[in-house]
Amino acid sequence: MCTELVLHTETYILDHYTSKFSIEELIVRRGQAFTITINGAGQPEQNLIFIAEIGPKPSEQAKTQATFGISSTVSKESWSAVLKSTTSNSVSISIYSPANAVIGRYKLIVQNTSSGSSSTANLGTFVLLFNPWSSGDDVFLPNKAECEEYVLEEFGIIFAGNKHHINSFGWNFGQFQGDILNICLSMLDRSLSYYQDPATDVSHRNDPKYVGRVLSAMVNSNDDQGVVLGNWSGSYEGGKNPSSWTGSGEILQNWKKSGFKPVRYGQCWVFAAVLTTVLRCLGIPTRTITNFSSAHDADENLRVDEFYDASGNHLNRGADSIWNFHVWNESWFSRSDLGPSYSGWQVLDATPQEESGGIYRCGPASRNAIKEGDIDLDYDCPFVFAEVNADCLYWNYDPTNGKKTLMFSESTVVGQFISTKAVGRDDRVDVTNDYKYAEGSTKERDVFKKARKKLGLEDKFDPTAPTPKETDQKPDISGKFKVAGTLEVGKDLKLILVLANLTTDDKTVQVNMTACSTVYTRRPVHEIWKDSVSVTLAPQEEKQFPIQILYTEYQEQLTTDNTIQVTALCHVAGGIQVLVQRDIILDNPNIDIQVKNNEEAQARCIRLSSANIFSLFPIFRVLPLKAGEKSRTKFQITPSERGLKYLLVNFSCDKFADIKAHKVINVID
């Protein structure tokens, strides 16, 4: 019996949304029919039995094997087949998979028992994916424009910077390119869950929350030789600076080509972008989320402690921290384990920060549960809640005797300008109100107290909490840093420290100031500058103190994150200490990309590499330039597809690293 698998083109494009995949294999979505034609079968339709199976030990009990014959109607609860048409030597059959079927690569077998004899034929393999267009699927997303954006869109915008200075860059997710689907499936088969119990692991792959949780572990390499090795040291020898990546495809391909050795190196946006690619490839609607002033609460008390010495230096003491920004994922699916009110967007985080169940992974945590303070629900809700709503305590620490003194606390710093890309546009959408109630409102504070109560912290002694005496003290002065010039790499950094006396008495203040380069997690790397000044403030007086940090002072100390933390620790005679702090991001120059129809694309640059959805990664180099000189590099590309495409450019030289830009190109015949 000769057979072939045929997926009708109209159905392929309109119903299954899988025409963008590059591999030559039948790829369909669960909960919808696909058609096969069996040649040389005569008229045996009543005697055909089909077997669809997946995994190492397929069984009907585990729902990794289904045996079904031809019936008159489709069953939406189980695998079924319906006769479409017959000829003298062939039969066309529509096969339907249930909307809760296990996803992955299946073998399809047919048994023919006509004329008193029996024969079995292997029809080949097909890949079954989640189906956000099917109302019966757990990942069903009613809005078609959102399906297009969060499943089919290959280009995205990721937001970064800090709360004072939000910037963005393009990313090529490339979920349909080349061998990406096979790599995504291999990630599932290389997980710890699969190694521990392959048959059980495969049987759970019908559940998007299970798949998302497994892949949030597999994207990082901490436990399982996963895809990306994290590095936040500021030194990236032996690998690539995380900021140099422009797309997920190169990372995933490198992982496979190396024999599945972790790719060096990644940071939060790389982990989130790769997870976006993998989940979109498998059919789970997914987007990246950026949280500014993002807390890392290591001890799960919903408070973050930062320590400074008497000179104002930010100390690497304790595991808590507040990152300038952090990028994670939201994926859309129902939560039958929690109830309908917790369905919808679920937080997944592949950045290895804390263990969950003994493995570095995070989520899925219901975003609705986070907002309502229901942090006792699965999975990892306390950690995510703290990321967006922890309180911050700032301590002065004396290393000579280990004594710490609370300077002040804040409840409105963490979780600001939570951002994602708009549907169908490159604009930023603020989703902060989807994670928490208005900062400082009664409702927000009530939710915070509710969350602490669920953790059993309401009446529990907290050694990091301030004493009543400490909280009752009010500062005698206030301070802030103002920017007095442009914030650009290559130029001097000019700031103004503004101090104000809040009392009716004279106040003498000893001000110790420091500036250090940091990575985006606000971890200090190099000291750049320090100074001190003693000042007397008259009652209600405000004074300004200009600060200038020369380019020559920070040039060699700056990390590729271009971040500088400036602090002023104010010792007030007879009063409590006041910490004034600001995180500065210096801008790189812009890249100007010019695209002309039927001509070369032009990029004014010194050194650049481009990555785009044409699967090209060319690198162009030019001669060194003197101060004030300009260079223009021309290059040609031949698009392989029509429609709106994105050209991504990554520029690097010895003075500026990884400056990114992108350009929309409308490809026509």
XYZ file of C-alpha atoms in Angstrom:
669
model
C 0.000 0.000 0.000
C 1.642 3.253 -1.179
C 0.800 6.395 0.760
C 1.528 10.081 0.943
C 0.512 12.832 3.343
C -1.206 15.806 1.745
C -2.241 19.004 3.514
C -4.523 21.016 1.281
C -3.007 24.455 0.634
C -6.152 26.418 1.464
C -6.546 24.681 4.809
C -2.808 24.966 5.452
C -2.798 28.744 5.162
C -6.206 29.752 6.449
C -6.837 27.236 9.212
C -3.555 25.988 10.632
C -1.394 29.133 10.283
C 1.721 27.031 9.716
C 2.708 28.039 6.184
C 5.656 30.118 7.464
C 7.560 27.092 8.727
C 10.595 26.276 6.597
C 10.821 22.523 7.130
C 9.183 20.095 4.679
C 6.965 18.237 7.087
C 3.289 18.184 7.869
C 2.759 20.786 10.642
C -0.753 21.238 12.008
C -2.493 22.616 15.058
C -4.538 20.569 17.472
C -8.313 20.804 17.502
C -8.531 21.136 13.696
C -8.750 18.664 10.844
C -6.073 17.880 8.295
C -6.358 15.706 5.202
C -4.318 12.727 4.046
C -4.603 10.763 0.827
C -3.863 7.046 0.776
C -2.943 5.844 -2.702
C -3.321 2.252 -3.865
C -5.927 1.531 -1.235
C -8.817 0.566 -3.523
C -12.061 0.925 -1.586
C -11.038 -0.057 1.938
C -12.315 2.902 3.844
C -14.479 0.882 6.229
C -11.502 -1.303 7.171
C -8.857 1.340 7.850
C -7.618 1.769 11.395
C -5.305 4.672 12.230
C -2.793 4.883 15.069
C -1.316 8.251 16.072
C 1.434 7.954 18.669
C 4.086 10.114 20.291
C 6.923 9.571 22.727
C 9.083 6.590 23.729
C 6.315 4.469 25.290
C 3.041 5.507 23.675
C -0.120 4.355 25.433
C -3.799 5.187 25.260
C -3.953 5.561 29.023
C -1.307 8.313 28.922
C -3.016 9.850 25.877
C 0.188 9.480 23.876
C -1.421 6.927 21.569
C -4.781 7.017 19.813
C -6.402 4.257 17.766
C -9.388 5.222 15.634
C -11.270 4.157 12.547
C -13.325 6.037 10.012
C -16.581 7.423 11.361
C -19.428 9.436 9.910
C -18.876 12.498 12.113
C -15.968 14.222 13.818
C -15.513 13.710 17.541
C -14.132 16.781 19.291
C -13.310 14.783 22.420
C -10.942 12.296 20.792
C -8.979 11.520 17.652
C -11.262 10.715 14.736
C -11.271 10.287 10.960
C -13.945 11.093 8.397
C -14.034 9.994 4.771
C -13.791 12.899 2.339
C -13.592 11.232 -1.070
C -12.535 8.080 -2.898
C -11.280 7.110 -6.342
C -10.551 3.742 -7.890
C -7.170 3.526 -6.181
C -7.089 6.186 -3.460
C -8.993 7.492 -0.508
C -8.876 10.968 1.086
C -9.500 11.148 4.800
C -9.837 14.063 7.181
C -8.166 13.447 10.523
C -9.142 15.426 13.599
C -7.100 15.787 16.785
C -8.705 16.863 20.078
C -7.967 20.361 21.352
C -6.198 18.930 24.416
C -3.925 16.513 22.539
C -0.247 16.206 23.442
C 1.867 18.452 21.211
C 4.998 17.323 19.404
C 6.089 14.985 16.606
C 3.707 12.059 15.964
C 3.990 8.880 13.958
C 0.885 8.052 11.931
C 0.263 4.373 11.152
C -2.581 2.823 9.160
C -3.833 -0.771 9.334
C -5.880 -2.258 6.477
C -7.822 -5.431 7.196
C -9.749 -5.825 3.910
C -10.300 -9.142 2.035
C -9.421 -11.305 5.004
C -5.810 -10.067 5.140
C -4.148 -7.410 7.242
C -1.374 -4.958 6.400
C 0.248 -2.114 8.269
C 1.908 0.952 6.771
C 3.792 3.805 8.372
C 2.390 6.992 6.850
C 5.232 9.085 8.230
C 5.394 11.832 10.834
C 3.643 15.114 11.482
C 4.040 17.836 14.104
C 1.075 18.912 16.225
C 1.145 22.372 17.834
C -0.946 24.355 20.301
C -3.812 26.215 18.638
C -4.696 29.713 19.906
C -7.319 29.984 17.122
C -9.340 27.049 18.534
C -11.871 27.848 21.255
C -11.366 24.440 22.834
C -7.623 24.892 23.327
C -6.200 26.091 26.656
C -4.203 28.704 24.735
C -7.246 30.079 22.875
C -6.862 33.827 22.318
C -10.105 35.382 21.014
C -8.498 38.473 19.486
C -7.122 37.557 16.032
C -4.838 40.589 15.906
C -3.258 39.436 19.165
C -2.837 35.930 17.722
C -0.995 37.474 14.797
C 1.238 39.479 17.127
C 1.948 36.928 19.841
C 2.234 33.763 17.710
C 3.002 34.673 14.100
C 5.034 37.894 14.403
C 8.759 37.219 13.989
C 10.008 40.696 14.921
C 9.656 42.410 18.282
C 10.642 45.428 20.336
C 12.253 44.973 23.757
C 12.371 47.859 26.217
C 15.378 48.604 28.425
C 17.135 51.474 30.241
C 15.804 52.729 33.564
C 12.790 54.549 34.931
C 14.281 57.924 33.985
C 15.323 56.882 30.515
C 13.390 54.160 28.671
C 14.907 52.985 25.399
C 14.198 50.084 23.080
C 15.777 47.835 20.488
C 14.559 45.384 17.863
C 14.782 41.621 18.104
C 14.407 38.931 15.470
C 12.478 36.087 17.120
C 12.581 34.019 13.908
C 10.368 31.206 15.205
C 9.688 29.904 11.689
C 13.234 29.948 10.376
C 15.165 26.900 9.254
C 15.466 24.200 11.882
C 14.046 26.214 14.802
C 10.963 23.989 15.242
C 13.125 20.869 15.521
C 15.392 22.627 18.017
C 12.381 23.656 20.116
C 11.141 20.056 20.192
C 14.621 18.852 21.129
C 14.615 21.268 24.074
C 11.659 19.369 25.501
C 13.442 16.064 24.983
C 16.599 17.301 26.720
C 14.883 18.575 29.868
C 15.419 17.105 33.321
C 11.762 16.074 33.383
C 12.243 13.997 30.248
C 15.428 12.346 31.510
C 13.755 11.426 34.800
C 10.613 9.901 33.244
C 10.314 10.246 29.450
C 6.869 8.694 29.053
C 5.281 10.769 31.821
C 6.959 13.945 30.618
C 5.600 13.523 27.081
C 2.112 12.766 28.405
C 2.067 16.170 30.152
C 2.851 18.099 26.989
C -0.808 18.725 26.350
C -0.685 21.318 29.150
C 0.744 24.760 28.292
C 1.591 25.540 31.904
C 3.675 22.356 32.090
C 5.406 23.075 28.777
C 6.057 26.694 29.758
C 7.528 25.693 33.113
C 9.821 23.088 31.527
C 11.045 25.526 28.881
C 11.634 28.330 31.396
C 14.236 25.977 32.880
C 15.642 24.795 29.545
C 16.368 28.269 28.167
C 18.952 28.794 30.927
C 21.811 26.355 31.431
C 22.022 26.197 35.209
C 20.625 22.722 35.797
C 20.287 20.966 32.479
C 22.822 22.144 29.888
C 20.120 24.403 28.524
C 20.433 26.969 25.777
C 22.051 30.087 27.301
C 24.685 30.634 29.981
C 24.089 33.800 31.988
C 26.848 36.306 32.770
C 26.433 39.554 34.702
C 30.106 40.154 35.525
C 30.771 42.827 32.908
C 33.507 40.624 31.422
C 32.513 38.331 28.568
C 35.686 36.547 27.527
C 35.077 33.198 25.879
C 31.706 34.242 24.491
C 29.616 37.125 23.185
C 28.568 40.207 25.089
C 24.834 39.685 25.749
C 24.089 43.083 24.215
C 25.550 41.983 20.867
C 22.801 39.466 20.073
C 20.058 40.640 17.710
C 17.937 37.502 17.374
C 17.090 34.114 18.822
C 17.775 32.056 15.704
C 21.555 32.372 15.876
C 21.531 31.444 19.563
C 19.378 28.348 19.094
C 21.344 27.237 16.037
C 24.635 27.683 17.906
C 23.280 25.567 20.756
C 22.480 22.735 18.375
C 25.692 23.018 16.320
C 27.836 22.866 19.470
C 26.330 19.530 20.466
C 23.850 21.260 22.799
C 26.452 23.085 24.878
C 25.246 26.339 26.485
C 25.707 29.448 24.369
C 27.827 32.152 26.019
C 26.437 34.631 27.128
C 22.991 35.939 27.989
C 21.233 38.334 30.313
C 17.552 38.770 31.086
C 16.379 40.095 27.707
C 18.221 37.283 25.916
C 16.552 34.623 28.077
C 13.148 36.262 27.588
C 13.596 36.675 23.833
C 14.662 33.054 23.320
C 11.730 31.821 25.416
C 9.410 34.010 23.314
C 10.733 32.343 20.172
C 10.311 28.823 21.509
C 6.801 29.317 22.908
C 5.537 31.146 19.805
C 7.013 28.382 17.670
C 5.017 25.789 19.610
C 1.846 27.894 19.387
C 1.592 29.489 22.852
C 0.844 33.248 22.611
C 3.823 34.957 24.256
C 5.264 38.435 24.645
C 8.188 40.088 26.445
C 7.567 42.307 29.473
C 10.023 44.857 30.877
C 9.754 45.876 34.520
C 11.694 48.996 35.510
C 13.155 49.161 39.029
C 12.665 45.425 39.326
C 13.247 43.817 42.715
C 15.104 40.578 43.325
C 13.834 39.424 46.720
C 16.116 36.530 47.613
C 14.716 35.768 51.075
C 11.014 35.950 50.174
C 9.964 38.547 52.735
C 8.660 41.052 50.134
C 11.340 43.516 51.204
C 14.573 44.434 49.472
C 17.549 45.603 51.527
C 20.340 47.776 50.100
C 23.486 48.635 52.031
C 25.848 51.628 51.828
C 28.993 52.486 53.752
C 29.767 55.851 55.343
C 31.290 57.127 52.099
C 28.124 56.388 50.159
C 29.475 53.339 48.345
C 26.816 50.830 47.314
C 27.894 47.571 48.980
C 27.552 44.100 47.480
C 26.096 42.782 50.715
C 23.123 40.452 50.816
C 21.371 38.750 47.920
C 18.583 41.338 47.481
C 18.852 43.880 44.696
C 16.886 46.309 42.557
C 17.666 46.072 38.850
C 17.338 49.067 36.554
C 15.121 46.826 34.457
C 14.279 43.171 34.110
C 12.681 41.373 31.165
C 10.442 38.328 31.506
C 7.598 36.754 29.542
C 3.845 36.625 29.614
C 2.116 33.677 27.965
C -1.619 33.350 27.446
C -3.455 30.232 28.611
C -6.165 29.061 30.977
C -5.487 27.904 34.532
C -7.880 25.049 35.221
C -5.762 24.250 38.290
C -6.554 27.648 39.849
C -9.916 28.663 38.415
C -11.114 30.928 35.595
C -10.339 34.196 37.421
C -6.640 33.343 37.225
C -6.584 32.508 33.519
C -5.141 34.803 30.870
C -1.624 36.196 30.973
C 0.825 34.081 32.955
C 4.327 35.201 33.980
C 7.233 32.972 32.946
C 10.853 33.896 33.597
C 13.804 31.956 32.181
C 16.470 34.173 33.782
C 18.144 32.042 36.480
C 17.607 34.071 39.653
C 16.186 31.689 42.267
C 15.390 27.986 42.335
C 11.812 26.788 42.093
C 11.346 23.184 43.146
C 15.120 22.746 43.096
C 15.495 24.018 39.519
C 16.249 27.496 38.170
C 12.920 28.402 36.602
C 10.016 30.704 37.352
C 6.297 30.443 36.718
C 3.796 30.268 35.347
C 2.446 32.784 37.840
C -1.013 34.181 37.154
C -0.811 37.917 36.574
C -4.251 38.296 38.133
C -3.020 36.481 41.237
C -0.080 38.894 41.483
C -2.345 41.930 41.327
C -4.713 40.576 43.969
C -1.954 39.406 46.329
C -2.943 35.722 46.033
C 0.673 34.674 46.209
C -0.001 31.289 47.792
C -0.995 29.971 44.339
C 1.238 28.035 41.934
C 3.831 28.928 40.672
C 6.417 31.307 42.193
C 3.930 34.092 42.885
C 5.851 35.491 45.897
C 8.949 36.107 43.793
C 7.019 37.788 40.965
C 4.935 39.831 43.417
C 8.142 41.160 45.002
C 9.591 42.019 41.578
C 6.782 44.530 41.019
C 5.757 45.547 44.523
C 8.407 44.920 47.191
C 9.200 47.582 49.783
C 12.777 48.916 49.856
C 14.921 49.473 52.933
C 18.190 51.421 52.688
C 20.808 50.777 55.355
C 24.080 52.323 56.421
C 26.462 49.462 57.187
C 29.652 49.695 59.240
C 31.970 46.824 58.219
C 34.176 47.306 61.293
C 31.499 46.177 63.730
C 28.742 44.802 61.489
C 26.259 47.410 62.715
C 23.553 48.536 60.339
C 21.380 51.619 60.678
C 18.235 52.211 58.693
C 18.408 55.429 56.703
C 14.958 55.316 55.144
C 12.419 53.030 53.500
C 10.260 53.385 50.407
C 7.158 51.555 49.232
C 6.677 53.164 45.810
C 10.020 52.561 44.086
C 9.742 49.005 42.784
C 7.783 48.071 39.672
C 7.504 51.128 37.445
C 6.560 51.629 33.792
C 5.995 47.915 33.183
C 6.134 47.782 29.397
C 5.425 45.662 26.340
C 5.167 46.214 22.601
C 1.812 47.309 21.190
C -0.135 44.966 18.933
C 0.680 45.750 15.318
C 2.871 48.760 16.198
C 6.321 49.405 17.641
C 4.915 51.647 20.391
C 5.329 51.014 24.108
C 2.258 49.968 26.099
C 2.280 50.435 29.865
C 0.763 47.461 31.723
C 1.722 48.479 35.277
C -1.917 48.669 36.342
C -2.373 45.039 35.301
C 0.200 43.990 37.912
C -0.804 46.178 40.856
C -3.209 48.833 42.023
C -2.160 52.486 41.982
C 1.093 52.855 43.889
C 0.570 54.211 47.388
C -3.207 53.783 47.281
C -5.098 52.153 50.124
C -5.970 49.206 47.878
C -2.330 48.646 46.937
C -1.245 48.693 50.596
C -4.061 46.333 51.540
C -2.933 43.877 48.843
C 0.652 44.134 50.103
C -0.473 43.306 53.653
C -2.591 40.444 52.313
C 0.444 39.030 50.513
C 2.618 39.196 53.645
C -0.123 37.490 55.616
C -0.297 34.650 53.097
C 3.443 34.156 53.581
C 2.949 34.025 57.341
C 4.922 37.249 57.808
C 2.200 39.410 59.299
C 3.138 38.751 62.928
C 6.515 37.135 62.375
C 9.684 38.839 63.570
C 11.553 40.304 60.621
C 15.209 41.098 61.396
C 15.412 43.458 58.426
C 12.365 45.475 59.432
C 12.957 48.914 60.960
C 12.270 49.502 64.619
C 9.458 51.898 65.616
C 12.080 54.451 66.636
C 13.691 54.271 63.223
C 10.427 54.655 61.352
C 9.301 57.577 63.509
C 12.380 59.650 62.678
C 11.957 62.188 59.905
C 14.849 63.534 57.812
C 15.989 67.094 58.412
C 17.064 67.626 54.828
C 16.107 66.397 51.369
C 18.257 65.952 48.318
C 18.188 65.075 44.640
C 20.476 64.927 41.618
C 19.536 67.000 38.574
C 20.994 66.498 35.126
C 22.748 69.661 33.920
C 23.900 68.586 30.478
C 23.548 65.936 27.802
C 23.902 62.301 28.832
C 26.095 60.958 26.042
C 29.072 58.631 25.917
C 32.145 60.686 25.050
C 31.006 63.822 26.875
C 31.567 64.971 30.442
C 28.806 64.080 32.882
C 27.346 67.217 34.461
C 24.975 66.994 37.435
C 23.704 69.236 40.199
C 23.231 68.018 43.763
C 20.337 69.918 45.313
C 20.086 69.911 49.128
C 17.230 71.531 51.048
C 16.862 72.178 54.786
C 13.387 71.077 55.862
C 13.611 72.536 59.388
C 13.657 75.937 61.071
C 17.174 75.392 62.457
C 20.610 75.605 60.878
C 21.881 72.218 59.744
C 25.487 71.190 59.217
C 25.868 68.409 56.675
C 28.871 66.310 55.701
C 28.273 65.036 52.165
C 30.238 62.040 50.855
C 29.759 61.534 47.117
C 30.735 58.635 44.886
C 30.184 57.551 41.312
C 30.745 54.054 40.006
C 30.082 52.177 36.802
C 27.521 49.408 37.072
C 25.853 46.738 35.018
C 22.111 47.070 34.468
C 21.426 45.064 37.627
C 22.989 48.019 39.519
C 25.869 45.880 40.706
C 28.899 48.190 41.144
C 31.838 47.348 38.867
C 34.423 50.166 38.985
C 34.746 53.300 41.100
C 34.919 56.356 38.851
C 34.923 59.399 41.093
C 34.546 60.490 44.696
C 34.389 63.778 46.569
C 33.171 65.212 49.846
C 31.963 68.580 51.010
C 30.813 70.118 54.294
C 27.946 72.566 54.101
C 25.733 74.537 56.456
C 22.135 75.047 55.444
C 20.135 77.914 56.922
C 16.498 77.284 57.909
C 14.454 76.290 54.811
C 17.480 77.034 52.618
C 18.196 75.183 49.370
C 21.683 74.987 47.914
C 22.973 73.586 44.660
C 26.358 71.951 44.160
C 27.560 71.403 40.576
C 29.283 68.100 39.811
C 31.374 67.330 36.761
C 32.760 63.880 35.976
C 35.140 64.045 33.031
C 34.928 61.619 30.128
C 38.555 60.727 30.771
C 37.567 59.670 34.291
C 34.837 57.245 33.256
C 35.972 56.232 29.753
C 37.933 53.131 30.752
C 35.598 52.161 33.603
C 32.260 52.216 31.786
C 30.595 48.863 31.090
C 28.752 48.176 27.843
C 25.530 48.931 29.741
C 26.648 52.607 29.858
C 25.356 52.942 33.428
C 26.781 55.073 36.221
C 25.405 55.189 39.751
C 25.919 58.463 41.614
C 25.310 58.634 45.371
C 25.593 61.269 48.061
C 25.424 60.082 51.659
C 24.543 63.085 53.810
C 25.551 62.925 57.481
C 23.373 65.492 59.264
C 24.628 66.664 62.617
C 22.117 65.572 65.249
C 19.830 63.961 62.659
C 19.445 60.843 60.586
C 21.498 60.148 57.484
C 20.007 60.921 54.097
C 20.904 58.989 50.951
C 20.617 60.743 47.601
C 21.024 58.489 44.591
C 20.575 58.458 40.838
C 21.275 55.857 38.169
C 22.498 57.456 34.962
C 22.378 55.915 31.487
C 24.606 57.476 28.842
C 23.348 57.437 25.264
C 25.353 56.097 22.365
C 25.231 57.838 18.982
C 22.350 56.939 16.682
C 22.631 54.914 13.495
C 21.060 56.298 10.338
C 19.782 53.546 8.008
C 18.634 54.569 4.538
C 16.848 52.105 2.281
C 16.122 52.767 -1.371
C 13.929 50.587 -3.583
C 15.971 48.399 -5.929
C 19.173 49.970 -4.620
C 21.628 49.433 -1.825
C 20.725 49.807 1.833
C 22.997 52.398 3.428
C 24.128 52.575 7.030
C 26.388 55.340 8.289
C 28.677 53.509 10.643
C 32.198 52.499 11.573
C 31.632 48.786 12.027
C 28.319 47.001 11.830
C 26.669 43.654 11.525
C 23.133 43.127 10.372
C 20.660 40.436 11.228
C 17.166 40.258 9.792
C 14.431 37.873 8.916
C 16.135 37.033 5.650
C 18.365 34.780 7.828
C 21.473 36.797 6.897
C 24.220 37.786 9.302
C 26.713 39.795 7.189
C 29.500 41.779 8.850
C 30.979 44.898 7.255
C 34.180 46.656 8.283
C 35.709 49.977 7.293
C 38.984 51.709 8.013
C 39.472 53.592 11.306
C 38.151 57.143 11.425
C 39.706 60.251 12.892
C 37.731 62.675 15.026
C 35.072 64.411 12.965
C 35.331 62.038 10.023
C 32.342 60.171 8.598
C 31.950 56.841 6.879
C 29.185 55.308 4.806
C 28.889 51.595 4.080
C 26.648 50.272 1.325
C 25.388 46.722 1.104
C 22.846 44.796 -0.937
C 20.352 42.187 0.234
C 17.961 40.065 -1.772
C 14.734 39.372 0.180
C 13.293 35.886 -0.033
C 9.756 36.860 0.995
C 7.258 39.591 0.223
C 5.646 41.913 2.747
C 6.847 44.097 5.606
C 10.288 42.994 6.801
C 12.710 44.386 9.333
C 16.387 45.158 8.822
C 18.313 45.035 12.100
C 21.716 46.679 12.408
C 24.187 46.210 15.250
C 27.060 48.714 15.295
C 30.320 48.282 17.217
C 33.659 50.068 17.396
C 36.391 50.570 19.969
C 34.503 53.483 21.551
C 30.887 52.332 21.314
C 29.609 48.774 21.575
C 26.419 47.267 20.218
C 24.408 50.242 19.072
C 21.218 48.884 17.561
C 18.781 50.212 14.999
C 16.112 48.750 12.767
C 14.299 49.747 9.618
C 11.015 48.527 8.145
C 11.283 47.440 4.517
C 8.241 46.739 2.342
C 9.266 43.940 -0.008
C 7.251 43.824 -3.237
C 7.550 41.864 -6.473
